Protein backbone atom coordinates (compact mmCIF):
# COMPACT_ATOMS: atom_id res chain seq x y z
CA UNK A 1 78.81 159.06 110.22
CA UNK A 2 75.91 160.70 112.02
CA UNK A 3 73.44 163.15 110.59
CA UNK A 4 74.85 166.56 109.79
CA UNK A 5 73.62 169.48 111.89
CA UNK A 6 70.90 171.41 110.06
CA UNK A 7 70.40 175.06 110.95
CA UNK A 8 66.83 176.33 111.27
CA UNK A 9 65.10 178.77 108.93
CA UNK A 10 64.77 182.33 110.26
CA UNK A 11 61.21 182.50 108.94
CA UNK A 12 59.89 179.67 111.13
CA UNK A 13 61.44 180.62 114.48
CA UNK A 14 58.78 183.11 115.60
CA UNK A 15 56.14 180.38 115.58
CA UNK A 16 58.17 177.94 117.67
CA UNK A 17 57.63 177.57 121.40
CA UNK A 18 60.53 178.61 123.60
CA UNK A 19 61.41 175.07 124.61
CA UNK A 20 61.40 173.98 120.96
CA UNK A 21 63.89 176.63 119.84
CA UNK A 22 67.22 174.88 119.20
CA UNK A 23 69.76 176.90 121.16
CA UNK A 24 73.11 176.03 119.60
CA UNK A 25 71.68 175.76 116.09
CA UNK A 26 70.06 179.19 116.27
CA UNK A 27 73.19 180.74 117.80
CA UNK A 28 75.16 179.36 114.85
CA UNK A 29 72.48 180.73 112.52
CA UNK A 30 73.16 184.18 114.02
CA UNK A 31 76.86 183.66 113.36
CA UNK A 32 76.21 182.61 109.75
CA UNK A 33 74.97 186.15 108.99
CA UNK A 34 78.53 187.35 109.56
CA UNK A 35 80.30 184.17 108.42
CA UNK A 36 78.25 182.83 105.49
CA UNK A 37 80.60 179.89 104.86
CA UNK A 38 80.23 178.64 108.44
CA UNK A 39 80.12 174.83 108.69
CA UNK A 40 77.68 174.20 111.54
CA UNK A 41 78.45 170.50 111.66
CA UNK A 42 82.08 171.26 112.52
CA UNK A 43 81.07 172.98 115.76
CA UNK A 44 78.48 170.39 116.68
CA UNK A 45 81.21 167.76 116.26
CA UNK A 46 83.54 169.82 118.46
CA UNK A 47 80.95 169.98 121.24
CA UNK A 48 80.41 166.27 120.91
CA UNK A 49 84.16 165.67 121.27
CA UNK A 50 84.12 167.61 124.55
CA UNK A 51 81.19 165.47 125.69
CA UNK A 52 82.84 162.20 124.64
CA UNK A 53 86.00 163.09 126.55
CA UNK A 54 84.04 163.87 129.71
CA UNK A 55 81.43 161.10 129.67
CA UNK A 56 83.47 158.27 131.28
CA UNK A 57 84.40 160.56 134.16
CA UNK A 58 80.97 162.16 134.54
CA UNK A 59 79.19 158.81 134.58
CA UNK A 60 81.19 157.82 137.68
CA UNK A 61 80.15 160.97 139.59
CA UNK A 62 76.75 161.11 141.27
CA UNK A 63 76.03 164.66 142.59
CA UNK A 64 75.34 167.25 139.90
CA UNK A 65 77.57 169.93 141.50
CA UNK A 66 80.56 167.56 141.32
CA UNK A 67 79.70 166.66 137.72
CA UNK A 68 79.59 170.38 136.96
CA UNK A 69 82.93 170.97 138.65
CA UNK A 70 84.49 168.33 136.37
CA UNK A 71 82.88 169.89 133.29
CA UNK A 72 84.15 173.35 134.25
CA UNK A 73 87.64 172.03 134.94
CA UNK A 74 87.80 170.46 131.48
CA UNK A 75 86.35 173.46 129.62
CA UNK A 76 88.11 176.30 131.42
CA UNK A 77 91.36 174.78 132.66
CA UNK A 78 92.19 171.97 130.23
CA UNK A 79 90.68 173.34 127.00
CA UNK A 80 91.29 176.99 127.87
CA UNK A 81 87.88 178.57 127.25
CA UNK A 82 88.11 182.00 128.82
CA UNK A 83 86.38 185.33 129.16
CA UNK A 84 87.76 187.97 126.82
CA UNK A 85 88.69 190.56 129.45
CA UNK A 86 90.84 192.61 127.05
CA UNK A 87 88.40 193.04 124.13
CA UNK A 88 85.07 192.44 125.85
CA UNK A 89 83.05 194.17 123.11
CA UNK A 90 84.72 192.41 120.19
CA UNK A 91 81.75 191.11 118.15
CA UNK A 92 83.54 187.79 117.70
CA UNK A 93 82.74 187.11 121.35
CA UNK A 94 79.05 186.84 120.38
CA UNK A 95 79.49 184.58 117.34
CA UNK A 96 79.64 180.95 118.44
CA UNK A 97 81.91 179.75 115.63
CA UNK A 98 84.50 182.29 116.74
CA UNK A 99 84.04 181.38 120.41
CA UNK A 100 84.73 177.73 119.63
CA UNK A 101 87.74 178.56 117.45
CA UNK A 102 89.34 181.23 119.65
CA UNK A 103 88.15 179.75 122.96
CA UNK A 104 87.36 183.31 123.97
CA UNK A 105 83.94 184.75 124.61
CA UNK A 106 81.65 186.95 126.65
CA UNK A 107 79.50 185.68 129.54
CA UNK A 108 76.56 184.53 127.43
CA UNK A 109 78.57 182.76 124.72
CA UNK A 110 80.67 180.91 127.31
CA UNK A 111 77.46 179.98 129.11
CA UNK A 112 76.25 178.53 125.81
CA UNK A 113 79.32 176.27 125.66
CA UNK A 114 78.80 175.19 129.27
CA UNK A 115 75.09 174.53 128.78
CA UNK A 116 75.49 172.59 125.57
CA UNK A 117 78.16 170.30 127.01
CA UNK A 118 76.42 169.87 130.38
CA UNK A 119 73.00 169.12 128.92
CA UNK A 120 74.41 166.47 126.57
CA UNK A 121 75.88 164.84 129.66
CA UNK A 122 72.53 164.88 131.43
CA UNK A 123 73.33 167.80 133.73
CA UNK A 124 70.38 170.27 133.75
CA UNK A 125 72.30 173.54 133.46
CA UNK A 126 70.24 176.67 132.70
CA UNK A 127 71.15 180.21 131.77
CA UNK A 128 70.28 183.24 133.90
CA UNK A 129 69.64 186.65 132.35
CA UNK A 130 71.26 188.33 135.33
CA UNK A 131 71.64 192.12 135.09
CA UNK A 132 75.11 192.94 133.86
CA UNK A 133 76.80 189.59 133.24
CA UNK A 134 74.94 186.47 132.12
CA UNK A 135 75.24 183.55 134.57
CA UNK A 136 74.29 179.87 134.76
CA UNK A 137 72.42 177.91 137.42
CA UNK A 138 72.18 174.28 138.51
CA UNK A 139 69.58 172.77 140.85
CA UNK A 140 71.02 171.32 144.07
CA UNK A 141 69.36 169.64 147.05
CA UNK A 142 68.87 172.81 149.06
CA UNK A 143 68.40 175.36 146.27
CA UNK A 144 70.49 176.40 143.29
CA UNK A 145 74.17 176.68 142.50
CA UNK A 146 74.94 179.85 140.50
CA UNK A 147 78.15 180.09 138.47
CA UNK A 148 79.99 182.74 136.47
CA UNK A 149 81.02 181.40 133.03
CA UNK A 150 83.07 184.54 132.29
CA UNK A 151 85.37 183.70 135.19
CA UNK A 152 85.98 180.00 134.80
CA UNK A 153 82.60 178.87 136.10
CA UNK A 154 83.31 180.21 139.59
CA UNK A 155 80.43 179.64 142.05
CA UNK A 156 78.77 182.79 143.39
CA UNK A 157 77.24 183.17 146.84
CA UNK A 158 74.05 185.05 147.67
CA UNK A 159 75.85 188.10 149.08
CA UNK A 160 77.97 188.53 145.94
CA UNK A 161 74.90 188.11 143.74
CA UNK A 162 73.09 190.83 145.69
CA UNK A 163 76.03 193.18 145.28
CA UNK A 164 76.23 192.45 141.55
CA UNK A 165 72.51 193.15 141.12
CA UNK A 166 72.52 196.31 143.27
CA UNK A 167 73.82 198.83 140.66
CA UNK A 168 71.13 197.67 138.23
CA UNK A 169 68.34 198.10 140.80
CA UNK A 170 68.85 201.76 141.59
CA UNK A 171 71.20 200.94 144.45
CA UNK A 172 68.66 198.72 146.23
CA UNK A 173 69.82 195.36 147.58
CA UNK A 174 67.37 192.62 146.50
CA UNK A 175 65.80 190.53 149.25
CA UNK A 176 65.61 186.74 148.97
CA UNK A 177 62.41 186.72 146.91
CA UNK A 178 63.64 189.40 144.52
CA UNK A 179 66.97 187.63 144.08
CA UNK A 180 65.25 184.33 143.30
CA UNK A 181 63.12 186.06 140.66
CA UNK A 182 66.26 187.53 139.07
CA UNK A 183 67.78 184.03 139.08
CA UNK A 184 64.87 182.44 137.21
CA UNK A 185 66.04 180.28 134.27
CA UNK A 186 66.25 182.18 130.98
CA UNK A 187 64.24 180.80 128.07
CA UNK A 188 66.03 179.89 124.86
CA UNK A 189 64.35 182.83 123.14
CA UNK A 190 65.51 185.25 125.84
CA UNK A 191 69.09 183.96 125.53
CA UNK A 192 69.14 184.35 121.75
CA UNK A 193 67.59 187.82 121.92
CA UNK A 194 70.21 188.87 124.47
CA UNK A 195 72.99 187.73 122.11
CA UNK A 196 71.46 189.83 119.34
CA UNK A 197 70.94 192.83 121.62
CA UNK A 198 74.62 192.64 122.59
CA UNK A 199 75.60 192.61 118.91
CA UNK A 200 73.29 195.53 118.18
CA UNK A 201 74.92 197.59 120.92
CA UNK A 202 78.42 196.82 119.62
CA UNK A 203 77.54 197.79 116.07
CA UNK A 204 75.81 201.02 117.10
CA UNK A 205 78.98 202.02 118.95
CA UNK A 206 80.97 201.31 115.78
CA UNK A 207 78.51 203.18 113.49
CA UNK A 208 78.06 199.95 111.51
CA UNK A 209 74.40 200.62 110.79
CA UNK A 210 73.81 197.80 108.33
CA UNK A 211 74.92 195.27 110.96
CA UNK A 212 72.97 197.10 113.68
CA UNK A 213 69.85 196.89 111.50
CA UNK A 214 70.51 193.20 110.85
CA UNK A 215 70.83 192.45 114.56
CA UNK A 216 67.52 194.18 115.31
CA UNK A 217 65.91 192.43 112.34
CA UNK A 218 66.97 189.03 113.71
CA UNK A 219 65.40 189.86 117.08
CA UNK A 220 62.17 190.51 115.18
CA UNK A 221 62.48 187.12 113.49
CA UNK A 222 62.30 185.63 116.98
CA UNK A 223 59.79 188.12 118.45
CA UNK A 224 57.95 189.99 115.67
CA UNK A 225 56.48 192.69 117.92
CA UNK A 226 59.50 193.32 120.17
CA UNK A 227 59.18 197.08 120.53
CA UNK A 228 62.84 197.89 121.28
CA UNK A 229 63.92 196.00 118.16
CA UNK A 230 61.35 197.81 116.00
CA UNK A 231 62.63 201.16 117.24
CA UNK A 232 66.27 200.13 116.87
CA UNK A 233 65.81 198.86 113.33
CA UNK A 234 63.96 202.07 112.41
CA UNK A 235 66.79 204.24 113.75
CA UNK A 236 69.38 202.15 111.91
CA UNK A 237 67.33 202.44 108.71
CA UNK A 238 67.32 206.21 109.15
CA UNK A 239 71.11 206.19 109.38
CA UNK A 240 71.15 204.13 106.18
CA UNK A 241 68.72 206.56 104.48
CA UNK A 242 66.15 203.80 104.05
CA UNK A 243 63.10 205.96 104.72
CA UNK A 244 60.42 203.45 103.73
CA UNK A 245 61.68 200.85 106.20
CA UNK A 246 62.04 203.47 108.93
CA UNK A 247 58.47 204.70 108.37
CA UNK A 248 57.07 201.18 108.60
CA UNK A 249 58.94 200.34 111.81
CA UNK A 250 58.24 203.67 113.51
CA UNK A 251 54.52 203.35 112.76
CA UNK A 252 54.44 199.85 114.22
CA UNK A 253 56.48 200.90 117.25
CA UNK A 254 54.15 203.82 118.01
CA UNK A 255 51.15 201.55 117.59
CA UNK A 256 52.54 199.05 120.11
CA UNK A 257 54.14 201.56 122.53
CA UNK A 258 52.18 204.83 122.23
CA UNK A 259 53.14 205.93 125.75
CA UNK A 260 56.87 205.19 125.53
CA UNK A 261 59.19 207.96 126.72
CA UNK A 262 60.58 208.46 123.23
CA UNK A 263 57.17 208.27 121.52
CA UNK A 264 56.70 212.06 121.10
CA UNK A 265 60.09 212.50 119.39
CA UNK A 266 59.60 209.46 117.20
CA UNK A 267 56.07 210.56 116.30
CA UNK A 268 57.53 213.87 115.08
CA UNK A 269 60.13 211.95 113.08
CA UNK A 270 57.43 209.80 111.49
CA UNK A 271 55.40 212.88 110.55
CA UNK A 272 58.54 214.36 108.98
CA UNK A 273 59.20 211.15 107.01
CA UNK A 274 55.62 210.94 105.82
CA UNK A 275 55.71 214.56 104.68
CA UNK A 276 58.91 213.91 102.76
CA UNK A 277 57.61 210.75 101.09
CA UNK A 278 55.75 212.41 98.16
CA UNK A 279 58.78 214.59 97.41
CA UNK A 280 60.98 211.51 97.33
CA UNK A 281 58.57 209.81 94.94
CA UNK A 282 58.52 212.85 92.66
């Protein structure tokens, strides 16, 4: 028996360098908020079983793109991991225990499966925080191979990538340099924050303000002064009638982002909360 997988402590993650943040372990830590009885070791063992099945084949293949094709074939065709096209915004698509169990996910959670398996097999697969759908990238001799985990790991050419980016760039088509910047590898912290931001958006749409606040709070455990998360947690606290927490977060947000577009409205809200505080105490 090997060592059991130990999940990190939320309170130490902010101090860790990006490259030291354990990706799968922290993603499972996010899932444990919603599934407190989650057995992390079970999912680590599952990933390892995928790796063990693939290793004899992968070791016989030399070029990384062909190794990656074999990995994708096993994950998406043989095991049936798939993008959830019918219920894209189902929160289960962001919780890794559910992704492993249902073999359904969104782009970033399926990328996590790909990356975890590929990296354990020595294939240097990275995530890409592409606008819209999260992607993955692999170095090749003459550049990078970009793939879409939501659609079976399908390779994407430069023209398609430009068209995908265009709606998020005000209609402008990125040139080669701009596209390469967009395709920079995502840090572990950026990937984890994007998972949490996705969850926050889902829970806001559902008016589940306690879960929306929790998602923003977890972003702040990774990045204590992330201004969007401070604002989002404050607004969720207001919906929950937790005025003290809202006051604290709004004050910090306005200190860090005094010129933000929403700063005047939020400053008025903070003044209103501060004025109401003595009455609440009385």
